[in-house]
Amino acid sequence: MSMARYREAHVGGCIEADIQVRADGSTVLRSTEALRWYPERMTDCLEQWAAGTPDRSFVARRDNGGDWRHVSYAQMLQQAQAVGQALLDAGLSRERPLAILSGNDVEHLTLALGAMWAGVPYIPVSTAYSLISKDFGKLRHILSITRPGLVFASGSEYGPAIAATVPADVPVILTAGELEGRSVRHFGELLATRPRAELAEAHAKVDASTVVKLLFTSGSTREPKGVVTTHRMLCSNQQMIRQCLAFLADEPPVLLDWLPWNHVFGGSHNVGIVLYNGGTLYLDDGKPTPAGMAETLRNLREISPTIYFNVPKGLEEIASAMDTDTKLRDTLFARCKAMMYAGAALGQAALDKLYEHAEASVGERVRIITSLGMTETAPSCTYAVGTEVAAGHVGLPNPGVEVKLVHDEESGKTEIRFRGPNVMPGYWQLPEATAAAFDEEGFYRTGDAVRWVDPEDPQRGLLFDGRTAEDFKLASGTFVSVGPLRARIIAAGNPCVQDAVITGLNRNEVGALVIPRPDELRRLVGASADTPLPEVLQSDKARAFFQDMADRLWREATGSASRVARMHVLAEPPSIDKGEVTDKGSINQRAVLTHRAPLVVAMYEGPGSDPHLIQPQGAEAGGT
C-alpha cells in the first residue's frame, strides 16, 4: 500500500462490489451501496438553488476576455423561464426541437435550461461540424433527422454552415451580428419574453422520461447516431456521482472547465455536477492546444477549483507549465480535492508529475480519480476513487448500476455491459440500432473490454483493456491487443506523438500509422509555426526522432504482437469530415484504416512504394 499522504476527500459508493459469477460464465457486479433518492427533473435543482441560495454565482465567463461576468441562480431561473416561453412561442416541441450550433457560453446554457424547463429537446452540435468541416455533411445529417424548429449560433461566423444546411423557413437566433440574405432574431429578445400560463402548463408535464437533449456520437464510417438523453438518466447519474464523490456535497463545487457541451463529459457530467450540487461553473475559453493553453493557464492562476477535469493532453500541458510557474501550481491545488480525466488514457509519468506538484504546493497529494462511461449512459457507470489508482484503472460500479462482464469469443477479451436508470432508452429514430445495442437482458453492449486489476482481489476493481472490435490477428494467428500497444507508441513518442493507428490484420507484422503533434514537432526541429508539416517531417531532426522511437519500440517488444516492424508518420492530419477524428481530438482507428487503406498497402510493400516508411534497425524486411 502507498505511504503517500493524500488530501482528505470524502468518497464512497463505488469502493466495494457484490460479485456474482453465473453459470453461463458471465459475471455481474453491483455496488454494495444502494442508489438514494434523486429528483425527477434537472430543473428541480435549478429551482432548489434559486430558492435556497439565490445570490450564489451559478455560471461565470470573462466578458470579452476581461473581467468575469457572473449569473446567479436566481437570475438564471428567471432567464430560463423567459427563454422557455419564447421557445414555446416559436412553436418548438419534441417534434420541432432546438438546435445549438455554437460552443460553451452563457447564452448556450440559458437556452439549454430554458428548453428543459419547457420540455423542449435540444441538440448541442459540435462546433467543428460548422466551423472546421468543409462539406458540412455531419451537420446536414443531424439537422435532417432532427428537423429543428429553431437554430441558435453565437455569431455570423456560422453563416456559411447555416446557409448550407438550415432551411430558409427555420428561424435563426444569434447572440450578435447578422447573416447575409437572411433575417435573424437576437438572443436578447428571448430574455425580454414574459412567462405565461402556457409555460407553467408545459413545465408541469415534464417528468423523468421527458427527453432533455439528443447527443450525437462522432460517427466513423457511419453517420452520427443521436443518443436520447432523459431527465431520469441525468438525475440518477448525478446522484450516483454524488455518492461516489461524496465531497461534492460537503461544499458547493467550483469548476473551471472548457470541455465541449456537445460531448457527454462536459455537457452532462460536469455541468450536471455544478447544477446538482449548487456549485459555480467558470467557463474556460481555453483548450489543450498551443493557441488555447495560454488562456487555460491564465484562468487557473486566478480560479481555484474544488475539483478539476480535463483530457490527458490538457493535464500533461498543465503539469509541464507548473514546472516553472508556482503561482499556477499553488492556485490550482489551493482547495482542489480531486482531478479527473477522460477521453483517453493518462500516462503514469504525467500522473506522477501531478502528484509531485501537489506535494510541493500543499504538502500532500490530490487524488486523481478515473471513471468508465459513455454518451449512452449519461455518462458514468464506474469510478475508481481510491489512492491506489494507476493509469488504466476504471474502478467498480456506481450505486444503481449493474455491470455484466461477458467473454468475447472473437477477441478473447471481456466486454463490459451496463444496465441502470442512467442508460439511454435508445437512439433517435434508429430502432434497429437501438435493438442491437442491448443484449437479451437489457444490458447496454459497450464494446469496451476490461480485466481485473488483480484477479486474486476483485475488490481492487477493473482495468480498461481497449475495444473488443479493435483487436485483430496476425497471419500467424497471434492476437494483437491494440489498446496497450497504442499506449506504448504514444509514450515512446512523447511529446511529439498524439496517437497511433495499428495495422497488420492478416499480415506477418504489426505496423503503425503515427499521428504527430505538429506544433511539438516544429518546436523539436526549431521550425517556425507556419512551416508545413511535410517539410517538418523531412528534416533530419524529425527523422532521427522517429527512427530512435522505432528502434526503442522494437527492442522493448516481448513478441510479434507487440513488435512494431514498420511505421509511417502521417503528414496529412486526420479528417473530421471522414470521421477520423472528433473535435476533442480522439482518433477513430477504423475510420483511419478505411480511408487510408492504400497507404497501409504501400507501407507493407516496402520503401519502394512508401518512401516515408520507417523500419527499426534489426527488423526483417519484406513483410506481407
Coordinates of C-alpha atoms in Angstrom, one line a residue:
M1 CA 0.0 0.0 0.0
S2 CA 1.1 3.6 -0.7
M3 CA 2.5 5.6 2.2
A4 CA 1.9 8.9 0.4
R5 CA -0.3 11.4 2.2
Y6 CA -3.4 12.4 0.3
R7 CA -5.7 15.4 0.9
E8 CA -8.8 14.4 2.7
A9 CA -11.8 13.9 0.4
H10 CA -14.9 12.1 1.3
V11 CA -15.6 9.3 -1.2
G12 CA -17.8 6.2 -1.2
G13 CA -20.4 4.4 -3.3
C14 CA -18.1 2.5 -5.6
I15 CA -15.4 1.2 -3.2
E16 CA -16.9 -2.2 -2.8
A17 CA -19.0 -4.5 -5.0
D18 CA -21.1 -7.6 -4.7
I19 CA -19.8 -10.0 -7.3
Q20 CA -21.9 -12.9 -8.8
V21 CA -20.4 -15.4 -11.1
R22 CA -23.1 -17.0 -13.2
A23 CA -23.5 -20.5 -14.6
D24 CA -23.2 -19.1 -18.2
G25 CA -19.8 -17.7 -17.5
S26 CA -20.8 -14.1 -17.2
T27 CA -20.1 -12.1 -14.0
V28 CA -22.5 -9.4 -12.6
L29 CA -21.2 -6.7 -10.3
R30 CA -23.3 -4.3 -8.2
S31 CA -22.3 -1.7 -5.6
T32 CA -22.9 -2.7 -2.1
E33 CA -24.4 0.8 -1.6
A34 CA -27.9 1.4 -2.8
L35 CA -28.7 4.4 -5.0
R36 CA -30.5 7.0 -3.0
W37 CA -33.4 9.4 -3.9
Y38 CA -32.9 11.8 -6.8
P39 CA -35.1 14.5 -8.2
E40 CA -37.4 13.9 -11.2
R41 CA -36.1 16.7 -13.3
M42 CA -32.7 18.5 -13.6
T43 CA -34.6 21.8 -13.5
D44 CA -35.8 20.9 -10.0
C45 CA -32.2 21.6 -8.9
L46 CA -32.2 25.0 -10.5
E47 CA -35.4 25.8 -8.7
Q48 CA -33.9 24.5 -5.4
W49 CA -30.8 26.6 -5.5
A50 CA -32.5 29.7 -6.8
A51 CA -34.8 29.5 -3.7
G52 CA -32.1 28.5 -1.2
T53 CA -29.0 30.4 -2.5
P54 CA -30.4 33.0 -4.9
D55 CA -27.3 35.2 -5.0
R56 CA -24.7 32.4 -5.4
S57 CA -23.0 32.5 -8.8
F58 CA -24.1 29.7 -11.0
V59 CA -22.0 30.4 -14.1
A60 CA -19.3 33.0 -15.0
R61 CA -17.4 33.8 -18.1
R62 CA -14.9 36.5 -19.0
D63 CA -16.6 39.5 -20.7
N64 CA -14.7 39.9 -24.0
G65 CA -11.7 38.4 -22.4
G66 CA -11.7 40.8 -19.4
D67 CA -13.4 40.5 -16.0
W68 CA -15.7 37.7 -15.1
R69 CA -19.4 38.2 -15.7
H70 CA -21.5 36.3 -13.2
V71 CA -25.0 34.9 -13.4
S72 CA -26.6 33.9 -10.1
Y73 CA -29.0 31.0 -9.6
A74 CA -32.0 33.4 -9.2
Q75 CA -31.0 35.2 -12.4
M76 CA -30.6 32.0 -14.3
L77 CA -34.0 30.7 -13.2
Q78 CA -35.7 34.0 -14.4
Q79 CA -33.8 33.9 -17.7
A80 CA -34.5 30.2 -18.3
Q81 CA -38.2 30.8 -17.8
A82 CA -38.2 33.7 -20.2
V83 CA -36.4 31.7 -22.8
G84 CA -38.7 28.7 -22.2
Q85 CA -41.7 30.8 -23.0
A86 CA -40.0 32.2 -26.1
L87 CA -39.3 28.7 -27.4
L88 CA -42.9 27.7 -26.9
D89 CA -44.0 30.9 -28.7
A90 CA -41.7 29.8 -31.6
G91 CA -43.7 26.6 -31.9
L92 CA -41.0 24.3 -30.5
S93 CA -41.8 20.8 -29.3
R94 CA -40.5 17.3 -29.2
E95 CA -41.1 17.1 -32.9
R96 CA -39.5 20.5 -33.6
P97 CA -36.6 20.8 -31.1
L98 CA -33.9 23.4 -30.6
A99 CA -30.5 23.1 -32.3
I100 CA -27.5 24.8 -30.8
L101 CA -24.6 25.1 -33.1
S102 CA -22.1 27.2 -31.1
G103 CA -19.9 26.3 -28.1
N104 CA -19.9 26.9 -24.4
D105 CA -21.2 30.2 -23.3
V106 CA -23.8 31.7 -21.0
E107 CA -26.3 32.0 -23.8
H108 CA -25.9 28.3 -24.7
L109 CA -26.5 27.3 -21.1
T110 CA -29.5 29.6 -20.7
L111 CA -31.1 28.2 -23.8
A112 CA -30.5 24.6 -22.7
L113 CA -32.1 25.3 -19.3
G114 CA -35.0 27.2 -20.9
A115 CA -35.6 24.2 -23.2
M116 CA -35.5 21.8 -20.3
W117 CA -38.0 24.0 -18.4
A118 CA -40.4 24.0 -21.3
G119 CA -40.0 20.3 -22.1
V120 CA -38.4 21.0 -25.5
P121 CA -35.5 18.8 -26.5
Y122 CA -32.3 20.5 -27.6
I123 CA -29.4 19.3 -29.8
P124 CA -25.9 20.7 -28.9
V125 CA -23.9 20.2 -32.1
S126 CA -20.2 20.1 -32.3
T127 CA -18.8 23.5 -33.4
A128 CA -16.3 21.6 -35.7
Y129 CA -19.2 20.4 -37.9
S130 CA -19.9 24.1 -38.7
L131 CA -16.5 25.8 -38.4
I132 CA -14.0 23.2 -39.4
S133 CA -15.9 20.8 -41.7
K134 CA -15.6 21.6 -45.4
D135 CA -18.8 19.9 -46.6
F136 CA -21.0 20.3 -43.5
G137 CA -22.0 16.6 -44.1
K138 CA -22.4 15.7 -40.4
L139 CA -24.3 18.9 -39.6
R140 CA -26.6 18.4 -42.5
H141 CA -27.3 14.8 -41.4
I142 CA -28.0 15.8 -37.8
L143 CA -30.4 18.6 -38.8
S144 CA -32.1 16.5 -41.4
I145 CA -33.1 13.8 -38.9
T146 CA -34.0 16.1 -36.0
R147 CA -35.9 18.8 -38.0
P148 CA -35.3 21.6 -35.5
G149 CA -37.8 24.4 -35.3
L150 CA -35.2 26.9 -34.3
V151 CA -31.4 27.2 -34.7
F152 CA -29.1 29.2 -32.4
A153 CA -25.5 30.3 -33.1
S154 CA -23.3 32.8 -31.4
G155 CA -22.4 34.9 -34.4
S156 CA -22.1 35.4 -38.1
E157 CA -19.1 33.0 -38.4
Y158 CA -21.7 30.3 -38.5
G159 CA -23.3 31.9 -41.6
P160 CA -21.8 29.5 -44.2
A161 CA -22.9 26.4 -42.3
I162 CA -26.4 27.8 -41.7
A163 CA -26.8 28.8 -45.4
A164 CA -25.8 25.3 -46.5
T165 CA -27.8 23.2 -44.0
V166 CA -30.7 25.2 -42.4
P167 CA -33.9 25.5 -44.5
A168 CA -35.0 29.1 -45.2
D169 CA -38.2 28.7 -43.2
V170 CA -36.4 27.8 -40.0
P171 CA -35.8 30.8 -37.7
V172 CA -32.2 31.6 -36.6
I173 CA -31.2 33.2 -33.3
L174 CA -27.8 34.9 -32.9
T175 CA -26.2 36.3 -29.9
A176 CA -24.9 39.2 -32.1
G177 CA -24.3 40.0 -35.7
E178 CA -26.3 39.4 -38.9
L179 CA -26.4 36.8 -41.7
E180 CA -26.3 37.9 -45.2
G181 CA -29.5 37.3 -47.1
R182 CA -31.4 36.0 -44.0
S183 CA -33.3 37.7 -41.3
V184 CA -32.3 36.7 -37.7
R185 CA -33.5 37.4 -34.2
H186 CA -31.1 38.1 -31.4
F187 CA -30.8 36.3 -28.1
G188 CA -31.7 39.4 -26.1
E189 CA -35.2 39.4 -27.5
L190 CA -35.8 36.0 -25.9
L191 CA -34.8 37.3 -22.5
A192 CA -37.4 40.0 -22.8
T193 CA -40.2 37.4 -23.1
R194 CA -42.7 37.3 -20.2
P195 CA -43.6 33.8 -19.0
R196 CA -47.3 33.0 -19.2
A197 CA -49.6 30.2 -18.1
E198 CA -48.7 28.2 -21.2
L199 CA -45.1 27.8 -19.8
A200 CA -46.4 26.6 -16.4
E201 CA -48.6 24.0 -18.1
A202 CA -45.7 22.8 -20.3
H203 CA -43.4 22.6 -17.3
A204 CA -45.9 20.6 -15.3
K205 CA -45.9 17.9 -18.0
V206 CA -42.1 17.4 -17.8
D207 CA -41.2 14.2 -16.0
A208 CA -38.3 11.8 -15.6
S209 CA -38.9 10.2 -19.1
T210 CA -39.0 13.6 -20.9
V211 CA -36.2 14.0 -23.5
V212 CA -33.7 16.6 -22.4
K213 CA -31.4 16.5 -25.4
L214 CA -30.0 14.5 -28.2
L215 CA -26.3 13.9 -28.1
F216 CA -24.7 12.8 -31.3
T217 CA -21.9 10.4 -31.3
S218 CA -19.0 11.2 -33.5
G219 CA -19.6 8.6 -36.2
S220 CA -16.8 6.9 -38.2
T221 CA -17.6 5.1 -41.3
R222 CA -21.3 5.6 -40.5
E223 CA -23.3 8.8 -39.8
P224 CA -23.5 10.0 -36.2
K225 CA -26.3 8.5 -34.0
G226 CA -28.5 10.6 -31.7
V227 CA -28.4 9.4 -28.1
V228 CA -31.8 10.1 -26.4
T229 CA -31.0 11.7 -23.0
T230 CA -33.8 12.0 -20.5
H231 CA -34.1 13.7 -17.1
R232 CA -34.1 10.3 -15.4
M233 CA -30.7 9.5 -16.9
L234 CA -29.2 12.8 -15.9
C235 CA -30.6 13.0 -12.4
S236 CA -29.9 9.4 -11.5
N237 CA -26.3 9.7 -12.8
Q238 CA -25.7 12.8 -10.8
Q239 CA -26.9 11.1 -7.6
M240 CA -24.5 8.2 -8.4
I241 CA -21.7 10.7 -8.8
R242 CA -22.5 12.4 -5.6
Q243 CA -22.4 9.1 -3.7
C244 CA -19.1 8.2 -5.2
L245 CA -17.6 11.7 -4.9
A246 CA -19.3 12.4 -1.6
F247 CA -17.1 15.5 -1.1
L248 CA -19.3 17.3 -3.7
A249 CA -22.0 17.5 -1.0
D250 CA -19.6 18.9 1.6
E251 CA -19.2 22.3 0.0
P252 CA -20.6 23.8 -3.3
P253 CA -18.2 22.6 -6.0
V254 CA -16.3 25.1 -8.1
L255 CA -15.3 24.1 -11.6
L256 CA -13.2 25.8 -14.3
D257 CA -14.0 23.9 -17.4
W258 CA -13.6 24.0 -21.2
L259 CA -14.9 20.6 -22.2
P260 CA -17.5 21.0 -25.0
W261 CA -21.1 20.6 -24.2
N262 CA -21.9 18.6 -27.3
H263 CA -20.0 15.8 -25.5
V264 CA -21.4 14.0 -22.5
F265 CA -18.3 14.6 -20.3
G266 CA -18.5 18.4 -20.4
G267 CA -22.2 18.9 -21.1
S268 CA -23.8 16.2 -18.8
H269 CA -21.2 15.2 -16.3
N270 CA -19.5 18.5 -15.5
V271 CA -22.4 21.0 -15.9
G272 CA -24.5 18.5 -14.1
I273 CA -22.2 18.3 -11.1
V274 CA -22.4 22.1 -10.7
L275 CA -26.2 22.3 -11.1
Y276 CA -27.0 19.2 -9.0
N277 CA -24.8 20.3 -6.1
G278 CA -25.4 24.1 -6.2
G279 CA -21.9 25.0 -7.3
T280 CA -20.3 27.6 -9.6
L281 CA -19.1 26.9 -13.1
Y282 CA -16.3 29.2 -14.6
L283 CA -16.3 28.8 -18.4
D284 CA -12.7 28.4 -19.7
D285 CA -12.3 29.7 -23.2
G286 CA -9.0 27.9 -23.5
K287 CA -8.4 24.3 -24.5
P288 CA -5.4 22.0 -24.7
T289 CA -3.9 23.4 -28.0
P290 CA -0.8 25.5 -28.5
A291 CA -3.1 28.6 -29.0
G292 CA -5.6 27.7 -26.3
M293 CA -3.5 26.7 -23.3
A294 CA -2.4 30.2 -22.5
E295 CA -6.0 31.1 -21.7
T296 CA -6.5 28.0 -19.6
L297 CA -3.3 28.7 -17.6
R298 CA -4.3 32.3 -17.2
N299 CA -7.7 31.2 -15.7
L300 CA -6.1 28.6 -13.5
R301 CA -3.8 31.3 -12.0
E302 CA -6.9 33.1 -10.9
I303 CA -9.6 30.5 -10.1
S304 CA -9.1 27.7 -7.6
P305 CA -11.3 24.8 -8.5
T306 CA -12.5 22.3 -5.9
I307 CA -12.4 19.5 -8.5
Y308 CA -10.7 19.7 -11.9
F309 CA -11.5 17.9 -15.1
N310 CA -9.5 17.8 -18.4
V311 CA -8.4 15.5 -21.1
P312 CA -5.0 13.8 -20.7
K313 CA -3.3 16.3 -23.1
G314 CA -4.6 19.2 -21.0
L315 CA -3.3 17.7 -17.8
E316 CA 0.0 17.0 -19.3
E317 CA 0.4 20.6 -20.5
I318 CA -0.6 21.9 -17.1
A319 CA 1.8 19.6 -15.3
S320 CA 4.6 20.9 -17.6
A321 CA 3.7 24.5 -17.0
M322 CA 3.8 24.0 -13.3
D323 CA 7.5 23.1 -13.5
T324 CA 8.2 26.8 -13.8
D325 CA 5.0 28.5 -12.6
T326 CA 4.5 28.3 -8.9
K327 CA 1.5 30.7 -9.0
L328 CA -0.3 28.4 -11.3
R329 CA 0.6 25.4 -9.1
D330 CA -0.4 27.0 -5.8
T331 CA -3.8 28.3 -7.1
L332 CA -4.7 25.0 -8.7
F333 CA -4.0 23.0 -5.6
A334 CA -5.2 25.5 -3.0
R335 CA -8.6 23.7 -2.4
C336 CA -8.7 21.0 -5.1
K337 CA -10.0 17.7 -3.7
A338 CA -9.5 15.6 -6.8
M339 CA -8.7 15.7 -10.5
M340 CA -10.2 13.5 -13.2
Y341 CA -9.5 12.9 -16.9
A342 CA -11.5 11.3 -19.7
G343 CA -11.3 10.7 -23.4
A344 CA -8.1 8.7 -23.4
A345 CA -5.5 7.2 -21.0
L346 CA -3.3 9.4 -19.0
G347 CA 0.3 8.1 -18.8
Q348 CA 1.8 7.2 -15.5
A349 CA 4.6 9.8 -15.9
A350 CA 2.0 12.6 -16.1
L351 CA 0.2 11.1 -13.1
D352 CA 3.4 11.1 -11.1
K353 CA 4.2 14.7 -12.1
L354 CA 0.8 15.9 -10.9
Y355 CA 1.4 14.2 -7.6
E356 CA 4.8 15.8 -7.2
H357 CA 3.4 19.3 -7.9
A358 CA 0.6 18.8 -5.4
E359 CA 3.1 17.7 -2.7
A360 CA 5.4 20.6 -3.4
S361 CA 2.5 23.1 -3.2
V362 CA 0.3 21.8 -0.3
G363 CA 2.4 19.0 1.2
E364 CA 0.0 16.2 0.2
R365 CA -1.3 14.6 -3.0
V366 CA -4.6 15.3 -4.6
R367 CA -6.3 12.1 -5.6
I368 CA -6.7 11.5 -9.3
I369 CA -9.9 9.7 -10.0
T370 CA -11.0 7.8 -13.1
S371 CA -14.3 6.5 -14.5
L372 CA -15.8 4.5 -17.3
G373 CA -18.8 5.8 -19.1
M374 CA -20.2 6.8 -22.4
T375 CA -22.7 9.0 -24.1
E376 CA -25.3 6.2 -23.9
T377 CA -25.0 6.1 -20.1
A378 CA -25.2 9.8 -19.2
P379 CA -22.1 9.0 -18.7
S380 CA -20.6 7.5 -15.6
C381 CA -21.0 3.8 -14.7
T382 CA -17.9 3.0 -12.7
Y383 CA -15.5 5.1 -10.6
A384 CA -12.0 4.5 -9.2
V385 CA -11.7 6.9 -6.3
G386 CA -9.1 5.4 -4.1
T387 CA -5.5 6.5 -3.5
E388 CA -4.1 3.4 -5.4
V389 CA -5.4 4.5 -8.8
A390 CA -3.0 4.0 -11.6
A391 CA -3.2 4.5 -15.4
G392 CA -6.0 2.5 -16.9
H393 CA -8.0 1.8 -13.7
V394 CA -11.7 2.3 -14.0
G395 CA -12.9 1.0 -10.6
L396 CA -16.1 -0.6 -9.6
P397 CA -19.9 0.1 -10.3
N398 CA -21.7 3.2 -9.2
P399 CA -24.7 2.7 -6.9
G400 CA -27.7 1.8 -9.1
V401 CA -25.6 0.5 -12.0
E402 CA -25.4 -3.2 -12.8
V403 CA -22.3 -4.3 -14.6
K404 CA -22.1 -7.5 -16.6
L405 CA -18.8 -9.0 -17.8
V406 CA -19.1 -11.2 -20.8
H407 CA -16.3 -13.2 -22.5
D408 CA -16.0 -12.2 -26.2
E409 CA -15.1 -15.3 -28.2
E410 CA -13.7 -13.4 -31.2
S411 CA -11.3 -11.2 -29.5
G412 CA -10.7 -13.3 -26.4
K413 CA -11.3 -10.3 -24.2
T414 CA -14.0 -9.5 -21.6
E415 CA -16.7 -7.0 -22.7
I416 CA -18.3 -4.8 -20.0
R417 CA -22.0 -4.1 -20.3
F418 CA -24.3 -1.7 -18.2
R419 CA -27.9 -1.6 -17.0
G420 CA -29.4 1.1 -14.8
P421 CA -31.6 4.2 -14.8
N422 CA -28.8 6.2 -16.4
V423 CA -28.8 4.1 -19.5
M424 CA -30.4 5.5 -22.7
P425 CA -33.8 4.4 -23.9
G426 CA -32.3 4.3 -27.4
Y427 CA -31.0 6.1 -30.5
W428 CA -33.1 8.8 -32.1
Q429 CA -35.2 7.2 -34.9
L430 CA -33.0 4.2 -35.2
P431 CA -35.0 1.2 -33.9
E432 CA -32.6 -1.4 -35.4
A433 CA -29.5 0.2 -34.0
T434 CA -31.3 0.5 -30.6
A435 CA -32.2 -3.2 -30.5
A436 CA -28.7 -4.2 -31.5
A437 CA -27.2 -2.0 -28.7
F438 CA -28.8 -4.2 -25.9
D439 CA -28.4 -7.8 -25.0
E440 CA -31.3 -10.1 -24.1
E441 CA -31.3 -8.9 -20.5
G442 CA -31.4 -5.2 -21.4
F443 CA -27.7 -4.6 -20.7
Y444 CA -26.1 -2.0 -23.0
R445 CA -23.3 -3.5 -25.1
T446 CA -20.4 -1.1 -24.8
G447 CA -17.8 -2.8 -26.9
D448 CA -15.2 -1.8 -24.3
A449 CA -13.0 -4.5 -22.8
V450 CA -11.9 -4.8 -19.2
R451 CA -10.0 -7.1 -16.9
W452 CA -9.3 -7.3 -13.2
V453 CA -6.6 -5.1 -11.7
D454 CA -5.9 -8.2 -9.5
P455 CA -7.8 -11.4 -10.3
E456 CA -7.0 -12.6 -6.7
D457 CA -8.5 -9.4 -5.2
P458 CA -11.5 -8.3 -7.4
Q459 CA -12.4 -5.5 -5.0
R460 CA -9.4 -3.6 -6.4
G461 CA -11.6 -3.1 -9.4
L462 CA -11.4 -3.2 -13.2
L463 CA -8.8 -2.1 -15.7
F464 CA -9.6 -0.8 -19.2
D465 CA -8.4 -3.2 -21.8
G466 CA -9.2 -1.5 -25.1
R467 CA -12.0 -2.2 -27.5
T468 CA -13.1 -5.7 -28.4
A469 CA -13.5 -4.7 -32.1
E470 CA -10.1 -3.0 -32.4
D471 CA -8.0 -6.2 -31.8
F472 CA -7.1 -8.4 -34.6
K473 CA -5.0 -11.4 -35.6
L474 CA -1.7 -11.5 -37.5
A475 CA -1.3 -14.1 -40.3
S476 CA 0.3 -16.4 -37.6
G477 CA -3.0 -16.3 -35.7
T478 CA -1.4 -14.2 -32.9
F479 CA -3.8 -11.7 -31.4
V480 CA -2.7 -8.1 -31.3
S481 CA -4.1 -6.1 -28.4
V482 CA -4.4 -2.6 -29.9
G483 CA -5.1 -0.5 -26.8
P484 CA -1.9 -1.3 -24.8
L485 CA 0.2 -1.1 -28.0
R486 CA -1.2 2.3 -28.8
A487 CA -0.3 3.4 -25.3
R488 CA 3.3 2.2 -25.7
I489 CA 3.7 4.1 -29.0
I490 CA 2.3 7.3 -27.6
A491 CA 4.6 7.1 -24.6
A492 CA 7.6 6.3 -26.7
G493 CA 6.9 9.3 -28.9
N494 CA 6.0 11.8 -26.2
P495 CA 5.5 14.7 -26.7
C496 CA 5.6 14.6 -30.5
V497 CA 3.0 11.8 -31.0
Q498 CA -0.7 12.3 -30.5
D499 CA -1.9 8.8 -31.3
A500 CA -1.2 5.8 -33.5
V501 CA -3.4 3.5 -35.6
I502 CA -2.3 -0.1 -35.5
T503 CA -2.1 -2.2 -38.7
G504 CA -1.3 -5.8 -39.5
L505 CA -4.6 -7.6 -39.9
N506 CA -3.8 -11.0 -41.6
R507 CA -0.2 -9.9 -42.2
N508 CA 3.0 -11.1 -40.8
E509 CA 4.0 -8.0 -38.9
V510 CA 2.5 -5.2 -36.8
G511 CA 2.7 -1.7 -38.3
A512 CA 1.6 1.7 -37.2
L513 CA 0.3 4.9 -38.8
V514 CA 1.7 7.5 -36.4
I515 CA -0.3 10.7 -35.9
P516 CA 2.1 13.5 -34.9
R517 CA 1.6 16.7 -32.9
P518 CA 2.7 19.3 -35.4
D519 CA 3.5 22.1 -33.0
E520 CA 5.6 19.9 -30.8
L521 CA 7.5 18.6 -33.9
R522 CA 8.1 22.2 -35.1
R523 CA 9.4 23.0 -31.6
L524 CA 11.7 19.9 -31.7
V525 CA 13.2 20.8 -35.1
G526 CA 13.3 24.6 -34.5
A527 CA 10.8 25.4 -37.3
S528 CA 8.5 28.4 -37.4
A529 CA 4.8 28.0 -36.6
D530 CA 3.8 28.2 -40.3
T531 CA 6.3 25.6 -41.6
P532 CA 4.2 23.0 -43.5
L533 CA 4.1 19.6 -41.7
P534 CA 5.6 17.6 -44.7
E535 CA 8.6 19.9 -44.6
V536 CA 9.0 19.4 -40.9
L537 CA 8.8 15.6 -41.2
Q538 CA 11.6 15.6 -43.8
S539 CA 14.0 17.4 -41.5
D540 CA 17.0 15.4 -40.2
K541 CA 15.9 16.0 -36.5
A542 CA 12.4 14.7 -37.1
R543 CA 13.5 11.7 -39.0
A544 CA 16.1 10.9 -36.3
F545 CA 13.5 11.3 -33.6
F546 CA 11.1 8.8 -35.2
Q547 CA 13.9 6.4 -36.1
D548 CA 15.0 6.3 -32.5
M549 CA 11.4 5.8 -31.4
A550 CA 11.0 2.9 -33.8
D551 CA 14.3 1.3 -32.6
R552 CA 13.2 1.6 -28.9
L553 CA 9.8 0.1 -29.6
W554 CA 11.5 -2.8 -31.4
R555 CA 14.0 -3.5 -28.7
E556 CA 11.4 -3.4 -25.9
A557 CA 8.9 -5.7 -27.6
T558 CA 8.1 -9.0 -26.0
G559 CA 6.8 -10.8 -29.0
S560 CA 5.3 -10.5 -32.5
A561 CA 2.1 -9.0 -31.2
S562 CA 3.9 -6.1 -29.6
R563 CA 6.8 -5.6 -32.1
V564 CA 6.2 -2.6 -34.4
A565 CA 8.1 -3.6 -37.6
R566 CA 7.1 -0.6 -39.8
M567 CA 5.8 2.9 -39.2
H568 CA 4.5 5.8 -41.3
V569 CA 4.2 9.2 -39.8
L570 CA 1.1 10.9 -41.3
A571 CA 1.7 14.3 -43.0
E572 CA -2.0 14.7 -43.7
P573 CA -3.9 15.3 -40.5
P574 CA -7.0 13.2 -39.6
S575 CA -10.2 14.5 -41.2
I576 CA -13.2 15.3 -39.2
D577 CA -15.4 15.1 -42.3
K578 CA -14.3 11.4 -42.7
G579 CA -14.9 10.6 -39.1
E580 CA -11.2 10.0 -38.5
V581 CA -11.0 12.4 -35.5
T582 CA -13.5 14.1 -33.2
D583 CA -13.5 17.7 -32.2
K584 CA -11.8 16.6 -28.9
G585 CA -9.0 15.0 -30.8
S586 CA -9.9 11.4 -30.3
I587 CA -8.8 9.2 -33.2
N588 CA -11.2 6.6 -34.7
Q589 CA -9.0 3.6 -35.6
R590 CA -11.5 2.0 -38.0
A591 CA -12.1 5.2 -40.0
V592 CA -8.4 6.0 -40.4
L593 CA -7.8 2.4 -41.7
T594 CA -10.7 2.6 -44.0
H595 CA -9.8 5.9 -45.6
R596 CA -6.1 5.3 -45.7
A597 CA -6.2 1.7 -47.0
P598 CA -3.9 2.4 -50.0
L599 CA -1.3 3.9 -47.6
V600 CA -1.3 0.8 -45.5
V601 CA -0.8 -1.4 -48.6
A602 CA 2.1 0.7 -49.7
M603 CA 3.6 0.6 -46.2
Y604 CA 3.7 -3.2 -46.3
E605 CA 5.1 -3.3 -49.9
G606 CA 8.3 -1.6 -48.6
P607 CA 10.3 1.6 -49.2
G608 CA 9.8 1.3 -53.0
S609 CA 6.1 2.0 -52.6
D610 CA 6.3 4.1 -49.4
P611 CA 9.3 6.4 -49.4
H612 CA 8.4 7.6 -45.9
L613 CA 8.5 4.2 -44.4
I614 CA 10.4 3.9 -41.1
Q615 CA 11.7 0.5 -40.1
P616 CA 13.6 -0.2 -36.9
Q617 CA 17.2 -1.3 -37.2
G618 CA 17.2 -5.1 -36.9
A619 CA 13.8 -5.6 -38.4
E620 CA 13.5 -8.1 -41.2
A621 CA 12.3 -6.5 -44.4
G622 CA 9.7 -7.8 -46.7
G623 CA 6.5 -8.1 -44.7
T624 CA 3.3 -9.2 -46.4

